[in-house]
PDB file of C-alpha atoms in Angstrom:
ATOM      1  CA  GLY K   1       8.172  15.702  -5.884  1.00 82.00           C
ATOM      2  CA  GLU K   2       6.742  12.599  -3.182  1.00 88.00           C
ATOM      3  CA  ASN K   3       8.995  11.360  -0.823  1.00 93.00           C
ATOM      4  CA  VAL K   4       7.989   8.135   1.537  1.00 96.00           C
ATOM      5  CA  GLU K   5      10.558   7.033   4.112  1.00 96.00           C
ATOM      6  CA  GLN K   6      10.258   3.462   5.377  1.00 97.00           C
ATOM      7  CA  HIS K   7      10.558   1.940   8.986  1.00 97.00           C
ATOM      8  CA  PRO K   8      12.509  -0.248  10.407  1.00 97.00           C
ATOM      9  CA  SER K   9      14.713  -1.262   7.772  1.00 96.00           C
ATOM     10  CA  THR K  10      15.230  -4.393   9.174  1.00 97.00           C
ATOM     11  CA  LEU K  11      12.566  -6.534  11.353  1.00 98.00           C
ATOM     12  CA  SER K  12      13.076 -10.108  12.745  1.00 98.00           C
ATOM     13  CA  VAL K  13      10.141 -11.685  14.490  1.00 98.00           C
ATOM     14  CA  GLN K  14       9.723 -15.179  15.890  1.00 97.00           C
ATOM     15  CA  GLU K  15       7.199 -17.296  13.729  1.00 97.00           C
ATOM     16  CA  GLY K  16       3.241 -16.582  15.407  1.00 97.00           C
ATOM     17  CA  ASP K  17       3.801 -13.309  16.221  1.00 97.00           C
ATOM     18  CA  SER K  18       2.843  -9.888  14.333  1.00 98.00           C
ATOM     19  CA  ALA K  19       4.890  -7.593  12.499  1.00 98.00           C
ATOM     20  CA  VAL K  20       4.439  -3.396  11.592  1.00 98.00           C
ATOM     21  CA  ILE K  21       6.277  -1.510   9.563  1.00 98.00           C
ATOM     22  CA  LYS K  22       5.520   2.092   8.612  1.00 98.00           C
ATOM     23  CA  CYS K  23       5.324   4.606   6.510  1.00 98.00           C
ATOM     24  CA  THR K  24       5.428   7.986   6.067  1.00 98.00           C
ATOM     25  CA  TYR K  25       4.645  10.150   2.928  1.00 97.00           C
ATOM     26  CA  SER K  26       5.149  13.326   1.897  1.00 96.00           C
ATOM     27  CA  ASP K  27       2.257  14.928  -0.285  1.00 93.00           C
ATOM     28  CA  SER K  28      -0.499  15.431   1.423  1.00 93.00           C
ATOM     29  CA  ALA K  29      -2.408  14.806  -1.984  1.00 92.00           C
ATOM     30  CA  SER K  30      -1.460  11.489  -3.069  1.00 93.00           C
ATOM     31  CA  ASN K  31      -4.491   8.842  -2.793  1.00 93.00           C
ATOM     32  CA  TYR K  32      -3.110   5.452  -3.235  1.00 95.00           C
ATOM     33  CA  PHE K  33      -0.302   3.479  -0.998  1.00 96.00           C
ATOM     34  CA  PRO K  34       0.277  -0.400  -2.692  1.00 97.00           C
ATOM     35  CA  TRP K  35       2.567  -2.128  -0.840  1.00 98.00           C
ATOM     36  CA  TYR K  36       4.771  -4.703  -2.306  1.00 97.00           C
ATOM     37  CA  LYS K  37       6.662  -7.782  -1.430  1.00 97.00           C
ATOM     38  CA  GLN K  38       9.663  -9.496  -2.595  1.00 96.00           C
ATOM     39  CA  GLU K  39      11.313 -12.175  -2.325  1.00 95.00           C
ATOM     40  CA  LEU K  40      15.687 -12.483  -3.108  1.00 91.00           C
ATOM     41  CA  GLY K  41      16.072 -12.356  -7.100  1.00 88.00           C
ATOM     42  CA  LYS K  42      12.005 -11.985  -7.507  1.00 92.00           C
ATOM     43  CA  ARG K  43       9.316  -9.691  -9.386  1.00 93.00           C
ATOM     44  CA  PRO K  44       8.038  -7.207  -6.250  1.00 94.00           C
ATOM     45  CA  GLN K  45       4.393  -8.518  -5.678  1.00 96.00           C
ATOM     46  CA  LEU K  46       1.240  -6.321  -5.175  1.00 96.00           C
ATOM     47  CA  ILE K  47       0.196  -7.807  -1.658  1.00 97.00           C
ATOM     48  CA  ILE K  48      -2.598  -4.866  -0.319  1.00 97.00           C
ATOM     49  CA  ASP K  49      -3.528  -1.608  -1.213  1.00 96.00           C
ATOM     50  CA  ILE K  50      -5.384   0.841  -0.163  1.00 96.00           C
ATOM     51  CA  ARG K  51      -7.110   4.136  -1.293  1.00 93.00           C
ATOM     52  CA  SER K  52      -7.488   7.961   0.291  1.00 90.00           C
ATOM     53  CA  ASN K  53     -10.976   7.131   0.810  1.00 88.00           C
ATOM     54  CA  VAL K  54     -10.647   4.636   3.373  1.00 89.00           C
ATOM     55  CA  GLY K  55      -8.601   4.224   6.793  1.00 92.00           C
ATOM     56  CA  GLU K  56      -8.079   0.392   6.817  1.00 96.00           C
ATOM     57  CA  LYS K  57      -8.244  -2.412   4.585  1.00 96.00           C
ATOM     58  CA  LYS K  58      -7.782  -6.411   6.041  1.00 97.00           C
ATOM     59  CA  ASP K  59      -6.928  -9.395   3.215  1.00 95.00           C
ATOM     60  CA  GLN K  60      -6.355 -12.777   5.996  1.00 96.00           C
ATOM     61  CA  ARG K  61      -2.993 -11.933   8.075  1.00 97.00           C
ATOM     62  CA  ILE K  62      -2.617  -8.598   6.046  1.00 98.00           C
ATOM     63  CA  ALA K  63      -3.630  -4.951   7.073  1.00 98.00           C
ATOM     64  CA  VAL K  64      -2.987  -1.843   5.935  1.00 98.00           C
ATOM     65  CA  THR K  65      -3.995   0.898   7.890  1.00 97.00           C
ATOM     66  CA  LEU K  66      -4.322   5.195   6.462  1.00 97.00           C
ATOM     67  CA  ASN K  67      -3.758   8.301   8.789  1.00 96.00           C
ATOM     68  CA  LYS K  68      -4.435  11.020   5.580  1.00 94.00           C
ATOM     69  CA  THR K  69      -4.105  13.392   8.433  1.00 94.00           C
ATOM     70  CA  ALA K  70      -0.207  12.632  10.395  1.00 95.00           C
ATOM     71  CA  LYS K  71       0.682  11.849   6.927  1.00 96.00           C
ATOM     72  CA  HIS K  72       1.587   7.365   6.862  1.00 96.00           C
ATOM     73  CA  PHE K  73       0.571   3.778   6.897  1.00 97.00           C
ATOM     74  CA  SER K  74       1.146   0.761   8.150  1.00 98.00           C
ATOM     75  CA  LEU K  75       1.513  -2.757   7.024  1.00 98.00           C
ATOM     76  CA  HIS K  76       0.609  -5.827   9.455  1.00 98.00           C
ATOM     77  CA  ILE K  77       1.246  -8.991   9.780  1.00 98.00           C
ATOM     78  CA  THR K  78      -0.572 -10.716  12.082  1.00 97.00           C
ATOM     79  CA  GLU K  79       0.507 -14.691  12.687  1.00 98.00           C
ATOM     80  CA  THR K  80       3.790 -14.388  10.329  1.00 98.00           C
ATOM     81  CA  GLN K  81       4.364 -17.684   8.957  1.00 97.00           C
ATOM     82  CA  PRO K  82       8.467 -18.599   7.782  1.00 96.00           C
ATOM     83  CA  GLU K  83       7.401 -17.638   4.293  1.00 96.00           C
ATOM     84  CA  ASP K  84       6.587 -13.898   4.894  1.00 98.00           C
ATOM     85  CA  SER K  85      10.126 -13.304   5.678  1.00 98.00           C
ATOM     86  CA  ALA K  86      10.881 -11.267   2.187  1.00 97.00           C
ATOM     87  CA  VAL K  87      11.623  -7.289   1.568  1.00 97.00           C
ATOM     88  CA  TYR K  88       7.958  -4.764   1.726  1.00 98.00           C
ATOM     89  CA  PHE K  89       7.410  -1.328   0.168  1.00 97.00           C
ATOM     90  CA  CYS K  90       5.609   0.707   0.710  1.00 98.00           C
ATOM     91  CA  ALA K  91       4.716   3.315  -2.518  1.00 97.00           C
ATOM     92  CA  ALA K  92       2.128   6.644  -2.875  1.00 95.00           C
ATOM     93  CA  ILE K  93       1.325   7.916  -5.094  1.00 93.00           C
ATOM     94  CA  ASN K  94      -1.182  10.942  -6.370  1.00 89.00           C
ATOM     95  CA  THR K  95      -3.202   9.612  -9.702  1.00 87.00           C
ATOM     96  CA  GLY K  96      -5.107  13.006  -9.991  1.00 82.00           C
ATOM     97  CA  THR K  97      -1.631  14.483 -11.245  1.00 79.00           C
ATOM     98  CA  ALA K  98      -0.555  10.672 -12.828  1.00 66.00           C
ATOM     99  CA  SER K  99       2.713  11.566 -11.058  1.00 72.00           C
ATOM    100  CA  LYS K 100       5.038   9.258 -10.666  1.00 84.00           C
ATOM    101  CA  LEU K 101       4.754   5.852  -7.899  1.00 90.00           C
ATOM    102  CA  THR K 102       7.458   6.593  -5.421  1.00 93.00           C
ATOM    103  CA  PHE K 103       8.596   3.584  -3.303  1.00 95.00           C
ATOM    104  CA  GLY K 104      10.087   3.349   0.320  1.00 96.00           C
ATOM    105  CA  THR K 105      13.215   1.918   0.532  1.00 94.00           C
ATOM    106  CA  GLY K 106      12.131  -1.754   1.579  1.00 96.00           C
ATOM    107  CA  THR K 107      11.949  -3.666   4.865  1.00 98.00           C
ATOM    108  CA  ARG K 108      13.305  -7.083   4.935  1.00 97.00           C
ATOM    109  CA  LEU K 109      11.594  -9.015   7.341  1.00 98.00           C
ATOM    110  CA  GLN K 110      13.142 -12.145   8.187  1.00 98.00           C
ATOM    111  CA  VAL K 111      10.324 -14.827  10.538  1.00 97.00           C
ATOM    112  CA  THR K 112      12.248 -16.872  12.906  1.00 95.00           C
ATOM    113  CA  LEU K 113      10.816 -20.441  13.640  1.00 90.00           C
TER     114      LEU K 113
ATOM    115  CA  GLU P   1      -3.222 -14.381 -17.903  1.00 57.00           C
ATOM    116  CA  ALA P   2      -0.227 -13.895 -18.879  1.00 76.00           C
ATOM    117  CA  GLY P   3       1.448 -11.221 -16.934  1.00 93.00           C
ATOM    118  CA  VAL P   4       4.480  -8.634 -17.552  1.00 97.00           C
ATOM    119  CA  VAL P   5       7.144 -10.566 -19.498  1.00 96.00           C
ATOM    120  CA  GLN P   6      10.990  -9.404 -19.574  1.00 97.00           C
ATOM    121  CA  SER P   7      14.310 -10.827 -20.925  1.00 97.00           C
ATOM    122  CA  PRO P   8      16.811 -11.008 -20.240  1.00 97.00           C
ATOM    123  CA  ARG P   9      16.523 -12.323 -17.445  1.00 96.00           C
ATOM    124  CA  TYR P  10      20.343 -11.884 -16.965  1.00 97.00           C
ATOM    125  CA  LYS P  11      22.457  -9.318 -18.530  1.00 97.00           C
ATOM    126  CA  ILE P  12      26.903  -9.473 -17.904  1.00 98.00           C
ATOM    127  CA  ILE P  13      28.961  -7.222 -19.966  1.00 97.00           C
ATOM    128  CA  GLU P  14      32.065  -5.666 -19.902  1.00 97.00           C
ATOM    129  CA  LYS P  15      31.709  -1.800 -19.427  1.00 96.00           C
ATOM    130  CA  LYS P  16      31.123   0.600 -22.966  1.00 97.00           C
ATOM    131  CA  GLN P  17      29.382  -1.955 -24.496  1.00 97.00           C
ATOM    132  CA  PRO P  18      25.346  -1.359 -25.476  1.00 97.00           C
ATOM    133  CA  VAL P  19      22.477  -3.409 -23.743  1.00 98.00           C
ATOM    134  CA  ALA P  20      19.196  -3.716 -24.688  1.00 98.00           C
ATOM    135  CA  PHE P  21      15.959  -4.947 -22.397  1.00 97.00           C
ATOM    136  CA  TRP P  22      12.864  -6.234 -23.585  1.00 97.00           C
ATOM    137  CA  CYS P  23       9.075  -5.760 -22.255  1.00 97.00           C
ATOM    138  CA  ASN P  24       5.631  -7.113 -22.864  1.00 97.00           C
ATOM    139  CA  PRO P  25       3.362  -5.921 -20.934  1.00 96.00           C
ATOM    140  CA  ILE P  26      -0.251  -7.335 -19.690  1.00 95.00           C
ATOM    141  CA  SER P  27      -2.970  -7.712 -22.283  1.00 93.00           C
ATOM    142  CA  GLY P  28      -4.713  -4.501 -22.695  1.00 92.00           C
ATOM    143  CA  HIS P  29      -2.632  -2.511 -20.357  1.00 93.00           C
ATOM    144  CA  ASN P  30      -1.883   1.146 -21.452  1.00 93.00           C
ATOM    145  CA  THR P  31       0.814   1.774 -18.949  1.00 93.00           C
ATOM    146  CA  LEU P  32       4.018   0.694 -18.995  1.00 95.00           C
ATOM    147  CA  TYR P  33       6.645   1.990 -16.675  1.00 96.00           C
ATOM    148  CA  TRP P  34      10.458   1.439 -16.580  1.00 97.00           C
ATOM    149  CA  TYR P  35      11.999   1.152 -13.182  1.00 97.00           C
ATOM    150  CA  ARG P  36      15.288   0.788 -11.698  1.00 97.00           C
ATOM    151  CA  GLN P  37      16.157  -1.247  -8.264  1.00 95.00           C
ATOM    152  CA  ASN P  38      19.553  -0.776  -7.197  1.00 94.00           C
ATOM    153  CA  LEU P  39      20.591  -3.028  -4.165  1.00 90.00           C
ATOM    154  CA  GLY P  40      18.509  -3.252  -1.124  1.00 88.00           C
ATOM    155  CA  GLN P  41      16.758  -0.144  -2.772  1.00 91.00           C
ATOM    156  CA  GLY P  42      13.128   0.552  -3.616  1.00 93.00           C
ATOM    157  CA  PRO P  43      12.949   0.955  -7.456  1.00 94.00           C
ATOM    158  CA  GLU P  44      13.082   4.077  -8.856  1.00 94.00           C
ATOM    159  CA  LEU P  45      10.996   4.991 -12.164  1.00 94.00           C
ATOM    160  CA  LEU P  46      12.662   5.679 -15.394  1.00 96.00           C
ATOM    161  CA  ILE P  47      10.618   6.444 -17.810  1.00 96.00           C
ATOM    162  CA  ARG P  48       6.256   6.005 -17.909  1.00 94.00           C
ATOM    163  CA  TYR P  49       4.563   5.569 -21.367  1.00 94.00           C
ATOM    164  CA  GLU P  50       0.544   6.154 -21.599  1.00 92.00           C
ATOM    165  CA  ASN P  51       0.277   4.004 -24.877  1.00 93.00           C
ATOM    166  CA  GLU P  52       2.849   5.384 -27.308  1.00 93.00           C
ATOM    167  CA  GLU P  53       3.914   8.346 -25.616  1.00 92.00           C
ATOM    168  CA  ALA P  54       6.545   8.398 -23.216  1.00 93.00           C
ATOM    169  CA  VAL P  55       4.442  10.781 -20.524  1.00 90.00           C
ATOM    170  CA  ASP P  56       7.585  10.962 -17.708  1.00 90.00           C
ATOM    171  CA  ASP P  57      10.874  10.698 -18.479  1.00 92.00           C
ATOM    172  CA  SER P  58      12.625  12.914 -16.239  1.00 89.00           C
ATOM    173  CA  GLN P  59      14.435  10.305 -14.200  1.00 90.00           C
ATOM    174  CA  LEU P  60      15.687   9.327 -17.567  1.00 94.00           C
ATOM    175  CA  PRO P  61      19.488   9.242 -18.137  1.00 92.00           C
ATOM    176  CA  LYS P  62      19.266  10.915 -22.308  1.00 91.00           C
ATOM    177  CA  ASP P  63      22.681  11.181 -22.339  1.00 95.00           C
ATOM    178  CA  ARG P  64      23.093   6.913 -22.398  1.00 96.00           C
ATOM    179  CA  PHE P  65      19.451   5.959 -21.901  1.00 97.00           C
ATOM    180  CA  SER P  66      16.480   5.452 -24.507  1.00 97.00           C
ATOM    181  CA  ALA P  67      13.320   3.361 -24.682  1.00 97.00           C
ATOM    182  CA  GLU P  68      11.215   3.292 -27.253  1.00 96.00           C
ATOM    183  CA  ARG P  69       7.233   2.223 -27.577  1.00 95.00           C
ATOM    184  CA  LEU P  70       6.276   2.029 -31.046  1.00 84.00           C
ATOM    185  CA  LYS P  71       3.226   0.199 -31.168  1.00 87.00           C
ATOM    186  CA  GLY P  72       2.468   0.693 -27.747  1.00 86.00           C
ATOM    187  CA  VAL P  73       3.001  -2.386 -26.254  1.00 93.00           C
ATOM    188  CA  ASP P  74       6.432  -4.386 -26.056  1.00 96.00           C
ATOM    189  CA  SER P  75       8.941  -1.674 -25.129  1.00 97.00           C
ATOM    190  CA  THR P  76      12.393  -2.043 -25.288  1.00 98.00           C
ATOM    191  CA  LEU P  77      15.785  -0.111 -22.984  1.00 98.00           C
ATOM    192  CA  LYS P  78      18.685   1.116 -24.476  1.00 98.00           C
ATOM    193  CA  ILE P  79      21.690   2.090 -22.616  1.00 97.00           C
ATOM    194  CA  GLN P  80      25.139   2.757 -25.126  1.00 97.00           C
ATOM    195  CA  PRO P  81      27.420   2.825 -24.087  1.00 96.00           C
ATOM    196  CA  ALA P  82      26.830   0.920 -20.087  1.00 97.00           C
ATOM    197  CA  GLU P  83      29.032   2.215 -17.260  1.00 97.00           C
ATOM    198  CA  LEU P  84      29.674   0.469 -13.910  1.00 96.00           C
ATOM    199  CA  GLY P  85      26.705   2.701 -12.403  1.00 96.00           C
ATOM    200  CA  ASP P  86      24.559   1.094 -14.439  1.00 97.00           C
ATOM    201  CA  SER P  87      24.403  -2.862 -12.663  1.00 97.00           C
ATOM    202  CA  ALA P  88      21.163  -2.876 -11.564  1.00 97.00           C
ATOM    203  CA  VAL P  89      17.585  -5.194 -11.909  1.00 97.00           C
ATOM    204  CA  TYR P  90      15.499  -2.960 -14.878  1.00 98.00           C
ATOM    205  CA  LEU P  91      12.084  -3.892 -14.539  1.00 97.00           C
ATOM    206  CA  CYS P  92       8.990  -3.444 -16.725  1.00 97.00           C
ATOM    207  CA  ALA P  93       5.712  -2.618 -14.993  1.00 96.00           C
ATOM    208  CA  SER P  94       2.226  -2.495 -16.721  1.00 95.00           C
ATOM    209  CA  SER P  95      -1.107  -1.045 -15.831  1.00 93.00           C
ATOM    210  CA  PRO P  96      -4.764  -0.457 -17.370  1.00 91.00           C
ATOM    211  CA  GLY P  97      -4.181   3.743 -16.789  1.00 86.00           C
ATOM    212  CA  ALA P  98      -3.006   6.123 -14.012  1.00 81.00           C
ATOM    213  CA  LEU P  99      -3.611   3.580 -11.436  1.00 84.00           C
ATOM    214  CA  ALA P 100      -6.968   5.562 -11.239  1.00 80.00           C
ATOM    215  CA  THR P 101     -10.005   4.101  -9.118  1.00 77.00           C
ATOM    216  CA  ASN P 102      -8.679  -0.199  -9.110  1.00 79.00           C
ATOM    217  CA  GLU P 103      -6.218   0.136 -11.163  1.00 88.00           C
ATOM    218  CA  LYS P 104      -3.055  -1.592 -10.130  1.00 92.00           C
ATOM    219  CA  LEU P 105       0.602  -1.926 -11.462  1.00 94.00           C
ATOM    220  CA  PHE P 106       1.856  -4.767 -12.094  1.00 95.00           C
ATOM    221  CA  PHE P 107       5.522  -5.813 -12.151  1.00 96.00           C
ATOM    222  CA  GLY P 108       7.805  -8.556 -14.512  1.00 96.00           C
ATOM    223  CA  SER P 109      10.627 -10.599 -13.371  1.00 95.00           C
ATOM    224  CA  GLY P 110      13.796  -8.018 -14.527  1.00 96.00           C
ATOM    225  CA  THR P 111      15.959  -8.403 -16.337  1.00 97.00           C
ATOM    226  CA  GLN P 112      19.205  -8.419 -14.056  1.00 97.00           C
ATOM    227  CA  LEU P 113      22.370  -6.214 -15.177  1.00 98.00           C
ATOM    228  CA  SER P 114      25.453  -6.790 -14.383  1.00 97.00           C
ATOM    229  CA  VAL P 115      28.586  -4.502 -15.738  1.00 97.00           C
ATOM    230  CA  LEU P 116      32.316  -5.430 -15.276  1.00 96.00           C
TER     231      LEU P 116
END
């Protein structure tokens, strides 16, 4: 089955700096890659996703890039703000086989003032 | 629109007791998932339903866990008897289908289970 690795496990940046979280996946047939943000004690919330037919997607300060050849995808947050502090999870799935969405182990992002 | 609704929000029980969690998915979402999230980890799938059919329960510990989605809408997840290692957050999620084009998965707030 799919295996998703996520790095780093913790990330501390100063407000206004950029943050990058990286994930690799094992199943070359995976074609959908969502990112979730989870604040302490709250539900994981979908913040951005990308499908394998595109290489990059942006939504305001958040962007995701996908390298299918290398089987890795990354989350980029620019101009970080204290409210960006949370745990971020990447995930991958091959929607063609209706297999399960496999999550990474999470990255705890701390944005300091 | 209302999101995925779960109850209870918290549950504290003694080991060997039974416990049940309830989930109401987003209206019109045919696919329902139960995930378990251990502290500091990502969610792990326990079972996935397409309407009322459990299409993936390979990760469900069937000796003590059971789930149902009788009418293809609400679902319940049960643990009997609970063990100390079952302490975790149990997340329900739903999606319109199998995450094909433009389909997305949304989570409920979860039930935090503590087994003493």
